[in-house]
Coordinates of C-alpha atoms and ligand atoms in Angstrom, one line a residue:
M1 CA 0.3 -0.4 -0.1
K2 CA 1.0 3.3 -0.5
Y3 CA 2.4 5.6 2.4
S4 CA -0.1 8.1 0.4
E5 CA -2.8 6.9 1.3
L6 CA -1.3 6.8 5.1
V7 CA -1.9 10.6 5.0
K8 CA -4.0 11.3 3.2
V9 CA -5.9 9.2 6.2
Y10 CA -3.4 11.3 9.0
K11 CA -4.1 14.6 7.5
E12 CA -8.6 14.2 7.6
I13 CA -8.1 13.3 10.3
A14 CA -6.0 16.3 12.6
S15 CA -8.2 18.1 10.6
T16 CA -11.7 17.0 12.9
S17 CA -12.2 17.7 16.0
K18 CA -15.0 15.7 15.9
T19 CA -14.7 11.8 17.5
L20 CA -17.9 10.2 14.8
E21 CA -15.8 11.8 12.0
K22 CA -11.7 10.4 13.5
T23 CA -13.5 7.0 13.4
K24 CA -15.6 7.3 10.0
I25 CA -12.4 8.6 8.3
L26 CA -10.9 5.1 9.3
A27 CA -13.2 2.8 9.4
E28 CA -13.5 4.1 5.3
F29 CA -10.1 3.1 5.3
L30 CA -9.5 -0.3 7.4
K31 CA -12.1 -1.0 4.6
K32 CA -9.0 -0.9 1.8
L33 CA -6.3 -2.4 4.1
K34 CA -9.2 -5.4 4.5
K35 CA -7.9 -5.5 0.8
E36 CA -4.4 -6.3 2.3
K37 CA -2.1 -9.2 2.6
N38 CA 0.0 -7.3 5.4
K39 CA -2.2 -6.1 8.2
D40 CA 0.9 -4.1 10.3
I41 CA -0.3 -1.3 8.7
I42 CA -2.8 -0.7 10.6
Y43 CA -0.2 0.2 13.3
L44 CA 1.1 2.7 11.7
L45 CA -2.2 4.4 11.7
R46 CA -0.8 5.5 15.3
G47 CA 2.6 5.8 14.9
K48 CA 4.3 2.8 15.2
V49 CA 5.5 -0.7 13.7
F50 CA 4.7 -3.1 16.2
P51 CA 1.8 -4.2 18.4
D52 CA 1.4 -2.9 21.9
Y53 CA 3.0 -6.1 23.2
D54 CA 5.7 -5.1 22.5
E55 CA 7.7 -3.6 24.2
R56 CA 11.6 -2.9 21.3
E57 CA 11.1 0.5 20.7
L58 CA 12.8 2.5 18.0
G59 CA 15.3 4.6 20.2
I60 CA 15.5 7.3 17.6
S61 CA 16.6 10.7 18.7
T62 CA 16.0 14.0 17.5
Q63 CA 19.9 14.1 17.0
L64 CA 20.1 11.6 14.7
T65 CA 16.6 12.2 12.9
I66 CA 18.4 15.5 12.2
K67 CA 21.5 14.0 11.1
A68 CA 19.0 11.8 8.8
L69 CA 17.4 14.9 7.6
N70 CA 20.8 16.4 6.5
K71 CA 21.7 13.2 4.3
S72 CA 18.6 13.7 2.6
T73 CA 18.9 16.7 1.8
G74 CA 21.5 18.3 2.1
H75 CA 21.0 20.9 3.8
S76 CA 23.0 21.2 7.4
A77 CA 22.5 20.4 9.8
K78 CA 22.8 23.7 11.9
E79 CA 19.6 25.3 9.1
I80 CA 17.7 22.1 11.0
V81 CA 18.2 23.2 13.9
K82 CA 17.0 27.6 13.0
R83 CA 14.9 26.1 11.8
F84 CA 13.1 23.1 14.2
K85 CA 13.6 26.2 16.6
K86 CA 11.9 28.1 15.1
L87 CA 8.7 25.7 13.9
G88 CA 9.4 23.0 16.8
D89 CA 8.1 20.3 15.1
L90 CA 10.5 18.2 13.6
G91 CA 8.2 16.7 11.3
K92 CA 7.3 20.5 9.4
V93 CA 10.9 20.6 9.8
A94 CA 11.2 18.2 7.5
E95 CA 8.5 18.9 5.1
E96 CA 9.7 22.4 4.4
L97 CA 13.1 20.7 3.5
V98 CA 12.0 18.2 1.2
K99 CA 9.5 20.1 -0.6
E100 CA 12.7 23.4 -1.3
K101 CA 13.7 19.2 -2.4
K102 CA 11.7 18.4 -4.6
Q103 CA 11.1 21.6 -6.0
K104 CA 14.0 21.2 -8.1
T105 CA 14.3 17.6 -8.7
L106 CA 10.9 16.5 -9.2
S107 CA 10.0 13.3 -8.0
S108 CA 6.8 11.5 -7.7
S109 CA 6.8 9.4 -4.0
K110 CA 6.6 5.4 -4.2
L111 CA 7.0 5.2 -1.0
T112 CA 4.9 2.6 0.7
C113 CA 3.8 2.0 4.4
E114 CA 5.1 -2.4 3.5
K115 CA 8.4 -0.9 3.2
I116 CA 8.4 1.8 6.2
L117 CA 7.5 -0.8 8.4
Q118 CA 10.5 -2.8 7.0
N119 CA 13.1 -0.3 7.8
L120 CA 11.9 0.7 11.7
R121 CA 11.8 -2.0 12.4
K122 CA 15.0 -3.3 11.5
L123 CA 15.8 0.3 13.3
A124 CA 15.6 -1.3 16.6
E125 CA 16.8 -4.6 15.8
I126 CA 20.2 -3.2 14.9
T127 CA 23.0 -3.3 17.4
G128 CA 26.7 -2.7 17.4
A129 CA 29.8 -1.5 15.4
G130 CA 28.6 1.1 12.3
T131 CA 25.2 1.0 14.7
V132 CA 24.7 4.8 14.1
E133 CA 25.6 5.3 10.3
R134 CA 23.1 2.6 9.5
R135 CA 20.3 3.9 11.2
I136 CA 20.9 7.0 9.8
S137 CA 20.5 5.1 6.7
L138 CA 17.7 3.5 6.9
I139 CA 16.0 6.5 7.9
S140 CA 17.4 8.4 5.3
E141 CA 16.7 6.2 2.3
L142 CA 12.6 6.8 3.4
L143 CA 13.4 10.2 3.2
T144 CA 14.2 10.8 0.4
S145 CA 11.5 9.0 -1.2
S146 CA 9.2 10.1 0.4
S147 CA 6.9 13.4 -0.5
P148 CA 7.2 16.6 2.0
L149 CA 3.7 15.6 3.6
E150 CA 4.8 11.3 4.3
A151 CA 8.2 13.8 5.6
R152 CA 6.3 15.5 7.9
Y153 CA 4.1 12.0 9.3
L154 CA 7.5 9.9 8.6
T155 CA 9.6 12.2 10.6
R156 CA 7.4 11.5 13.3
T157 CA 6.5 8.5 13.7
I158 CA 10.4 7.7 13.9
L159 CA 10.2 10.4 17.3
G160 CA 8.0 8.3 18.3
N161 CA 5.2 11.7 18.7
L162 CA 2.8 11.5 15.0
R163 CA 0.2 13.8 17.0
V164 CA -2.9 12.7 15.0
G165 CA -5.3 11.8 17.3
I166 CA -5.5 8.3 16.7
G167 CA -6.8 6.7 20.5
E168 CA -7.1 2.6 20.9
G169 CA -10.3 3.9 21.4
I170 CA -11.6 5.1 17.6
L171 CA -9.8 1.9 16.1
R172 CA -11.3 -0.9 17.9
D173 CA -14.7 2.2 16.9
A174 CA -13.7 1.9 13.5
I175 CA -12.8 -1.5 13.3
V176 CA -16.4 -2.4 14.8
L177 CA -17.8 -0.1 11.5
S178 CA -15.9 -1.4 9.4
C179 CA -15.3 -5.5 9.8
L180 CA -18.3 -5.8 11.8
E181 CA -22.5 -3.9 11.3
T182 CA -22.5 -0.6 10.3
K183 CA -25.4 1.6 11.3
E184 CA -26.6 1.3 8.0
N185 CA -27.6 -2.4 8.0
L186 CA -28.5 -2.6 11.9
E187 CA -31.6 0.3 10.7
K188 CA -32.1 -2.0 7.4
R189 CA -32.4 -5.2 9.6
F190 CA -34.5 -3.4 12.0
S191 CA -36.4 -2.3 9.7
G192 CA -39.2 -4.0 10.3
L193 CA -39.7 -2.9 14.1
Q194 CA -41.1 0.7 16.1
K195 CA -39.3 3.6 16.0
S196 CA -37.8 3.1 19.7
E197 CA -36.8 -0.5 19.8
R198 CA -35.3 0.2 16.5
L199 CA -33.5 2.6 17.7
K200 CA -32.9 0.2 21.0
K201 CA -31.7 -2.8 19.3
I202 CA -28.9 -0.7 17.6
S203 CA -27.8 0.6 20.2
A204 CA -27.5 -2.4 22.4
E205 CA -25.9 -3.6 18.7
T206 CA -22.7 -1.3 18.6
K207 CA -22.3 -1.7 22.3
E208 CA -21.7 -5.0 21.8
N209 CA -19.7 -5.0 19.5
A210 CA -17.8 -2.7 20.5
E211 CA -17.0 -5.2 23.5
L212 CA -16.4 -8.2 21.7
V213 CA -13.2 -5.6 19.5
Q214 CA -12.3 -4.5 22.8
E215 CA -12.4 -7.5 24.5
A216 CA -10.2 -10.1 22.5
Y217 CA -8.3 -5.9 21.9
D218 CA -7.4 -6.4 26.3
K219 CA -6.6 -9.7 25.5
A220 CA -4.1 -9.3 22.1
N221 CA -2.7 -6.4 22.9
D222 CA -1.9 -6.7 18.9
F223 CA -4.3 -4.8 16.3
A224 CA -3.3 -6.5 13.2
L225 CA -4.6 -9.9 14.9
V226 CA -8.1 -8.3 16.1
F227 CA -8.1 -6.1 12.9
E228 CA -8.1 -10.0 10.8
Q229 CA -10.1 -11.5 13.8
A230 CA -13.2 -9.3 12.7
C231 CA -12.5 -9.7 9.2
K232 CA -13.6 -13.5 9.1
K233 CA -15.8 -12.3 12.1
K234 CA -13.9 -14.8 14.6
L235 CA -13.8 -12.0 17.6
K236 CA -14.3 -14.8 20.1
D237 CA -11.4 -17.2 18.8
V238 CA -8.4 -14.7 19.6
A239 CA -7.1 -16.3 23.4
I240 CA -5.6 -15.1 26.1
S241 CA -1.5 -17.0 25.8
T242 CA 1.3 -17.5 27.7
E243 CA 3.7 -16.2 24.6
K244 CA 1.8 -11.8 25.5
P245 CA 1.2 -10.1 28.2
L246 CA -2.3 -8.9 28.7
K247 CA -4.2 -6.3 30.0
V248 CA -4.9 -7.2 33.7
M249 CA -8.3 -6.4 35.3
L250 CA -8.6 -4.6 37.0
F251 CA -11.0 -2.8 40.6
Q252 CA -13.5 -0.5 41.3
K253 CA -13.5 1.9 44.2
A254 CA -16.4 1.6 47.7
K255 CA -16.6 4.0 50.3
D256 CA -17.2 1.7 52.8
F257 CA -18.2 -2.4 54.0
E258 CA -22.5 -1.7 52.9
E259 CA -21.3 -1.0 49.7
A260 CA -18.8 -3.3 49.2
F261 CA -21.3 -6.0 49.3
K262 CA -23.7 -4.8 47.8
R263 CA -20.8 -4.2 44.5
V264 CA -20.0 -7.5 45.7
G265 CA -22.8 -10.2 47.0
K266 CA -22.7 -11.5 50.1
P267 CA -20.4 -13.6 51.1
A268 CA -17.2 -12.1 49.5
A269 CA -13.2 -12.5 49.5
F270 CA -11.7 -10.1 51.0
E271 CA -7.9 -9.4 51.2
F272 CA -5.9 -7.3 52.0
K273 CA -4.6 -4.7 49.0
Y274 CA -1.1 -4.4 48.9
D275 CA 0.5 -1.0 48.5
G276 CA 3.7 -2.7 46.0
F277 CA 3.0 -2.6 42.4
R278 CA 1.2 -5.0 40.3
M279 CA 3.1 -8.0 38.2
L280 CA 1.3 -9.8 35.9
I281 CA 4.5 -13.1 36.2
H282 CA 3.8 -16.1 31.7
K283 CA 5.8 -19.2 32.7
D284 CA 5.8 -21.4 29.9
S285 CA 8.7 -24.1 28.7
K286 CA 10.3 -20.9 27.6
G287 CA 11.0 -19.6 31.2
V288 CA 9.8 -17.4 33.4
R289 CA 8.3 -13.6 32.4
I290 CA 7.5 -10.9 34.5
F291 CA 5.2 -7.6 32.6
T292 CA 4.8 -5.1 34.5
R293 CA 0.0 -3.0 34.1
R294 CA 1.6 -2.0 31.7
L295 CA 3.1 -4.0 30.3
D296 CA 6.8 -3.6 29.9
N297 CA 8.6 -6.9 30.6
V298 CA 10.8 -6.8 33.5
S299 CA 12.2 -10.1 33.4
N300 CA 15.9 -9.1 33.7
Q301 CA 14.9 -6.8 36.7
F302 CA 13.1 -9.5 39.1
P303 CA 16.2 -13.1 39.4
D304 CA 14.3 -12.8 42.7
V305 CA 10.7 -13.3 41.3
V306 CA 12.2 -15.6 38.9
F307 CA 13.5 -18.1 41.1
Y308 CA 10.7 -18.3 43.7
I309 CA 8.7 -19.2 40.5
K310 CA 10.5 -21.8 39.8
K311 CA 10.6 -23.2 42.9
H312 CA 7.3 -21.7 44.8
V313 CA 4.6 -23.2 42.5
K314 CA 3.9 -26.1 40.3
G315 CA 3.1 -26.2 37.1
R316 CA 3.7 -26.4 32.7
S317 CA 2.7 -23.2 32.2
F318 CA 0.7 -20.4 33.5
I319 CA -0.3 -16.8 34.2
L320 CA -0.7 -15.4 37.8
D321 CA -1.8 -12.7 38.6
S322 CA 0.3 -10.5 42.0
E323 CA 1.6 -7.2 43.6
A324 CA 4.8 -7.4 44.9
I325 CA 5.7 -5.2 48.4
G326 CA 8.8 -4.6 49.3
Y327 CA 11.1 -4.6 52.1
D328 CA 12.8 -4.0 54.5
P329 CA 16.0 -7.4 55.1
K330 CA 16.2 -6.1 58.1
T331 CA 13.9 -5.5 60.8
K332 CA 11.7 -7.7 57.8
K333 CA 9.0 -4.2 57.8
Y334 CA 7.3 -4.5 55.0
K335 CA 7.4 -0.7 53.0
P336 CA 5.5 1.7 50.8
F337 CA 6.1 1.4 46.9
Q338 CA 7.8 4.5 46.4
S339 CA 11.0 3.5 48.2
I340 CA 10.8 -0.5 46.2
S341 CA 9.7 0.9 43.0
Q342 CA 13.4 2.2 41.3
R343 CA 13.6 -2.0 41.2
I344 CA 11.5 -1.7 38.1
K345 CA 13.7 0.1 35.6
R346 CA 17.1 -0.4 36.9
K347 CA 19.5 -2.3 34.6
Y348 CA 22.7 -2.4 36.5
D349 CA 23.9 -3.9 40.0
I350 CA 20.5 -4.9 39.6
E351 CA 21.7 -8.3 42.0
K352 CA 23.0 -5.8 44.9
L353 CA 19.0 -4.1 44.2
V354 CA 17.8 -7.5 44.6
K355 CA 19.4 -7.7 48.3
E356 CA 19.0 -4.0 49.0
L357 CA 15.6 -4.3 48.3
P358 CA 13.3 -8.0 48.4
I359 CA 9.6 -8.1 47.5
E360 CA 7.9 -10.8 48.5
V361 CA 5.0 -12.2 45.7
N362 CA 1.0 -11.7 46.8
V363 CA -0.3 -13.6 44.1
F364 CA -4.1 -12.9 44.5
D365 CA -5.1 -14.1 41.0
I366 CA -4.6 -17.3 38.6
L367 CA -5.5 -16.6 34.6
Y368 CA -4.3 -19.8 32.8
Y369 CA -2.9 -23.0 33.9
N370 CA -1.6 -25.9 32.1
G371 CA -1.9 -24.9 28.2
K372 CA -6.2 -23.6 29.7
S373 CA -7.7 -20.0 30.4
L374 CA -9.1 -20.0 32.7
L375 CA -10.8 -15.8 32.7
K376 CA -14.3 -17.5 32.2
E377 CA -14.2 -19.0 35.6
P378 CA -15.4 -18.6 38.7
F379 CA -13.1 -16.3 41.1
K380 CA -13.1 -19.1 44.3
K381 CA -12.5 -21.8 41.9
R382 CA -9.2 -19.6 40.6
R383 CA -8.6 -19.3 44.3
A384 CA -8.6 -22.7 45.6
L385 CA -6.4 -23.9 42.6
L386 CA -4.2 -21.1 43.8
R387 CA -4.5 -23.1 46.9
K388 CA -3.3 -26.1 45.6
I389 CA -0.1 -25.1 43.2
I390 CA 1.8 -22.2 45.8
K391 CA 4.4 -23.4 48.5
N392 CA 3.3 -20.2 50.7
K393 CA 6.7 -19.0 51.8
K394 CA 6.9 -15.9 53.4
Y395 CA 9.2 -12.9 51.7
H396 CA 9.0 -14.7 48.9
L397 CA 6.3 -16.2 47.2
K398 CA 2.8 -16.2 49.0
L399 CA -1.0 -16.6 48.1
A400 CA -2.7 -13.2 49.3
E401 CA -4.0 -12.9 52.7
Q402 CA -7.6 -13.5 52.2
I403 CA -11.0 -14.1 54.5
T404 CA -14.1 -15.5 53.9
T405 CA -16.6 -13.7 54.9
S406 CA -20.9 -12.0 54.6
S407 CA -20.6 -9.3 58.0
E408 CA -19.2 -6.3 58.1
K409 CA -17.2 -6.3 61.9
D410 CA -15.5 -9.2 60.0
A411 CA -14.3 -6.9 57.4
E412 CA -13.7 -4.2 59.7
K413 CA -11.6 -6.1 60.8
F414 CA -9.9 -7.7 59.2
F415 CA -9.2 -4.2 57.0
R416 CA -7.5 -3.3 60.6
Q417 CA -4.9 -5.9 60.0
A418 CA -3.9 -4.7 56.3
V419 CA -3.1 -1.1 57.9
K420 CA -1.6 -1.9 60.8
E421 CA 0.7 -4.5 59.2
G422 CA 1.3 -0.8 56.5
Q423 CA -0.7 -2.1 53.5
E424 CA -3.4 0.0 51.7
G425 CA -6.3 -1.8 53.1
V426 CA -8.0 -4.2 51.2
M427 CA -9.9 -5.2 47.9
A428 CA -13.0 -7.3 47.9
K429 CA -14.0 -9.6 45.3
N430 CA -16.9 -11.5 43.8
L431 CA -16.6 -14.9 44.5
E432 CA -18.3 -16.1 41.1
A433 CA -17.4 -13.0 38.3
P434 CA -15.2 -14.0 36.0
Y435 CA -12.4 -12.0 34.8
K436 CA -12.3 -9.3 32.3
P437 CA -8.6 -8.0 31.4
G438 CA -8.6 -4.4 31.1
S439 CA -11.8 -4.0 31.9
R440 CA -12.8 -1.2 35.2
V441 CA -15.3 -3.6 36.8
G442 CA -17.2 -4.2 39.9
Y443 CA -15.7 -7.5 40.2
G444 CA -14.0 -5.7 43.5
V445 CA -14.2 -3.2 44.8
K446 CA -11.0 -1.7 47.3
I447 CA -11.7 0.1 50.1
K448 CA -8.8 2.6 51.1
G449 CA -8.1 4.7 54.4
E450 CA -9.2 8.4 54.5
E451 CA -7.7 10.1 51.3
N452 CA -8.0 11.8 47.8
E453 CA -5.9 11.0 44.8
F454 CA -5.3 10.7 41.7
D455 CA -3.0 8.6 39.7
L456 CA -2.3 12.1 36.3
V457 CA 0.4 12.7 33.9
I458 CA 2.1 15.6 33.1
V459 CA 2.2 17.5 30.1
K460 CA 4.0 20.9 30.5
A461 CA 6.3 21.9 33.2
E462 CA 8.2 25.1 34.2
Y463 CA 11.8 26.2 34.9
G464 CA 12.1 27.6 38.8
T465 CA 14.5 30.4 39.0
G466 CA 16.6 31.6 41.3
K467 CA 18.4 28.7 43.8
R468 CA 16.4 26.5 41.5
A469 CA 17.1 28.0 37.6
G470 CA 17.6 24.7 35.6
W471 CA 16.0 22.5 37.5
L472 CA 11.7 22.4 36.4
T473 CA 10.1 23.4 39.6
S474 CA 5.4 23.5 38.6
F475 CA 3.9 20.6 36.6
T476 CA 0.5 20.8 34.8
V477 CA -1.4 17.8 34.8
A478 CA -3.2 16.5 33.2
C479 CA -6.4 13.5 33.6
K480 CA -7.9 12.0 30.2
S481 CA -11.5 11.7 28.7
G482 CA -11.5 9.4 25.7
D483 CA -8.4 10.3 24.3
K484 CA -8.2 14.1 24.8
L485 CA -6.1 15.0 27.8
L486 CA -7.3 17.3 29.9
E487 CA -5.2 19.6 32.0
V488 CA -6.6 19.9 35.7
G489 CA -3.6 21.3 38.2
K490 CA -0.5 22.8 38.9
V491 CA 1.7 20.7 41.2
S492 CA 4.2 22.5 42.6
T493 CA 5.0 20.8 46.1
G494 CA 5.3 17.0 47.0
L495 CA 9.2 17.8 45.5
K496 CA 12.8 18.0 48.0
E497 CA 15.7 19.5 47.2
K498 CA 17.6 16.5 47.7
E499 CA 17.6 13.4 46.3
E500 CA 14.7 10.7 47.8
M501 CA 12.7 8.1 45.9
G502 CA 13.5 10.3 42.5
L503 CA 10.6 12.4 43.6
S504 CA 13.7 15.3 44.5
Y505 CA 13.9 18.5 42.3
R506 CA 16.7 17.2 39.8
G507 CA 15.1 14.4 39.7
M508 CA 12.1 14.6 37.9
S509 CA 13.3 17.8 35.4
K510 CA 16.2 14.6 34.5
K511 CA 13.5 12.2 33.2
L512 CA 11.8 15.0 32.0
K513 CA 14.2 17.1 29.6
S514 CA 14.0 14.2 28.0
L515 CA 10.3 13.8 27.4
I516 CA 10.4 17.9 26.2
K517 CA 8.4 18.7 23.4
T518 CA 8.9 22.3 22.7
E519 CA 10.3 24.7 25.2
K520 CA 8.6 28.9 25.1
G521 CA 10.3 31.2 27.7
R522 CA 10.0 29.1 31.0
E523 CA 7.3 26.6 29.9
V524 CA 8.2 23.4 28.0
E525 CA 6.1 21.6 27.0
I526 CA 5.6 17.9 28.1
K527 CA 5.8 14.4 26.4
P528 CA 2.5 13.4 28.7
K529 CA 3.8 10.0 28.8
L530 CA 5.8 10.1 32.7
V531 CA 1.8 9.0 35.7
V532 CA 2.7 10.5 38.9
T533 CA 0.0 9.7 41.6
V534 CA -1.2 13.8 43.1
T535 CA -3.0 14.3 46.6
Y536 CA -5.2 17.1 46.6
Q537 CA -7.3 18.8 49.9
N538 CA -10.2 19.2 47.5
I539 CA -12.0 19.3 43.7
Q540 CA -13.3 23.6 42.8
K541 CA -14.5 24.0 39.6
S542 CA -12.7 25.8 37.3
P543 CA -12.9 27.5 33.9
K544 CA -8.8 27.8 34.1
Y545 CA -7.7 24.0 32.5
A546 CA -9.0 22.2 30.1
S547 CA -10.8 19.6 32.3
G548 CA -13.2 22.1 33.7
F549 CA -12.7 20.7 37.2
A550 CA -9.2 22.4 39.3
L551 CA -7.0 20.0 42.2
R552 CA -7.1 22.0 45.4
F553 CA -3.5 22.3 47.0
P554 CA -1.9 19.2 45.3
R555 CA 1.3 17.5 45.7
F556 CA 2.6 14.7 44.3
T557 CA 3.0 11.9 46.8
R558 CA 4.4 9.2 44.6
L559 CA 6.2 9.2 40.0
R560 CA 4.5 5.6 38.7
P561 CA 7.2 3.9 36.4
D562 CA 4.7 0.9 36.6
R563 CA 1.9 3.5 35.0
S564 CA 1.0 4.0 31.5
P565 CA -1.2 7.2 30.4
D566 CA -3.8 5.2 29.9
D567 CA -3.8 4.3 33.2
I568 CA -4.8 7.9 34.7
A569 CA -7.4 9.4 35.9
T570 CA -11.1 10.9 33.0
L571 CA -13.0 13.3 33.3
N572 CA -14.8 11.5 35.0
E573 CA -13.8 9.2 37.8
I574 CA -13.0 13.7 38.2
K575 CA -16.0 14.4 38.8
K576 CA -18.3 12.0 40.5
E577 CA -15.0 12.6 43.4
Y578 CA -16.5 16.2 42.5
E579 CA -20.3 15.4 42.5
A580 CA -19.9 13.5 46.3
T581 CA -18.1 15.4 48.0
H582 CA -20.0 18.8 47.0
Ligands
LIG601 P1 -4.6 2.3 43.0 O1 -3.9 3.8 43.2 O2 -5.5 2.6 44.0 O3 -4.3 1.3 43.3 P2 -5.1 1.2 40.9 O4 -6.2 2.6 39.4 O5 -4.4 0.3 40.5 O6 -5.6 1.4 41.9 P3 -7.7 -0.7 41.0 O7 -7.6 -2.2 40.4 O8 -7.6 1.0 41.0 O9 -6.5 -0.4 40.2 O10 -6.9 -1.1 42.3 C1 -6.4 -1.9 42.9 C2 -4.5 -2.1 42.8 O11 -4.0 -2.3 43.7 C3 -4.5 -3.7 41.4 O12 -4.3 -2.8 40.4 C4 -3.0 -4.3 42.4 O13 -1.6 -2.9 42.1 C5 -3.0 -3.7 43.5 N1 -3.4 -4.9 44.9 C6 -2.9 -4.4 45.7 N2 -3.1 -5.6 46.3 C7 -3.9 -6.5 45.2 C8 -5.0 -8.0 45.5 N3 -5.8 -8.6 46.6 N4 -6.3 -7.7 44.7 C9 -5.4 -7.1 43.7 N5 -5.0 -6.2 43.5 C10 -4.4 -5.4 44.4

């Protein structure tokens, strides 16, 4: 497929802010893609070349892209940097440069999506001597055969910043429209019914289809596979496997035990809500692999867990869901998440870190066992299986603490015990519920102590002055609404002068500087990647921020390297919290 066809879609989509319009444009494109052999082209729609479960990255810096532009257009790096400073978008610079060059040569573009996938995938794989030169060649080969507009989007794709606005939700709905049933078809099918009945049926069926696609996606995290299965009307065949990570099930919140029982039924299972980070553990003939909830493979960082799994869990193949918590190696007291968060990212001195910051794995669910998916089995059966296959070993790996009760009193006692042991609260779980990957469903609810907090993403920052000049000291945070990020406030407290678990001005500045998109005076725009937990006193309505709300007295309490912008608070959650407290 010609890249120009894709670029046309980018352009059309970027020119409308209406979700429905975007979905329709995409659906038309997908109808064309149906006829193509290589369905991986679908990844390019969102500026990617690998499926979402795949964590390979292109790893191409602005500097290297400038070198490739220099090679393909003949403009000096100095000139390119000058234009970059003016336009703030290397994609637009590439477009300008190619336009100027093409006026001289007048060749037409023959760039294909397949060629782009091929070259960009190579970028992620090259290592060893001559890496930089080979990378520059691969990129400039593509740029040389691009039209100006193609150069714009290609450059942005290479830099991992396509900025077209095609989110997971829109792509899902476009798959429904292009492969399952369009509204027109449904209208026809239900044309014999009265209007209100007809509308109800159409809406129910549309929703059901969207859910089918979403469910398949949450299991596979691969749009090419989901698209292919949707075209064949075989979405239900998409299964989980130990080969790739899947999205974890998320829970809702209950304010007290009465509400908890109402939501999950009686009797219910209560478990400690451990204050650590989620770990999905896969084991099969290839070994043990560990994933975070943002699907990052962190197996190398946790050789201790790999060892515990082999030693304490019976079974040929399985997928476990668990929470890892840290403890002090001397006193054996459990520690809050923040104190062990560095174990997730650290790539060196691993053995030393394993000793200094040991963790205990608390297994609370099992999704797959010896070749069979357990997603549809009731929770009580899954838990019973866990009891059979896990040999509890405190401070290494064990089953999550659990009681089954119908009594609020017992549940409260259990809650106090959890808090006393340094945990965040408890989870109440429905004993009969299946496991639904990727959804925030009411099969379980969390009950925490008094506290107001949201996970948000940093979208802007400001340089400090005086003693803090050169450091970023004030940060604008955003929640999400569909595919949009909406600002909810500015945070400038909670950071320390000295290095302390990454939450210092220096630590934060270091992390954010590599994510800067544009700079204007002291203000910088940041790629929305860094997720933080922000606590606040209350929520106010505010026209100042795009969300319409502002958090009062916000304070950073945690960095969340284990979370992605997909995990942040939604506008709806903020609205609900506002309504509950006003
Ligand atoms: P929070 O910020 O409160 O941890 P969240 O948005 O990460 O919430 P929720 O699904 O709302 O996720 O809350 C459950 C989280 O609590 C899980 O993601 C998991 O990391 C953690 N957790 C700790 N103990 C348990 C447990 N026994 N069962 C399920 N989740 C647990």
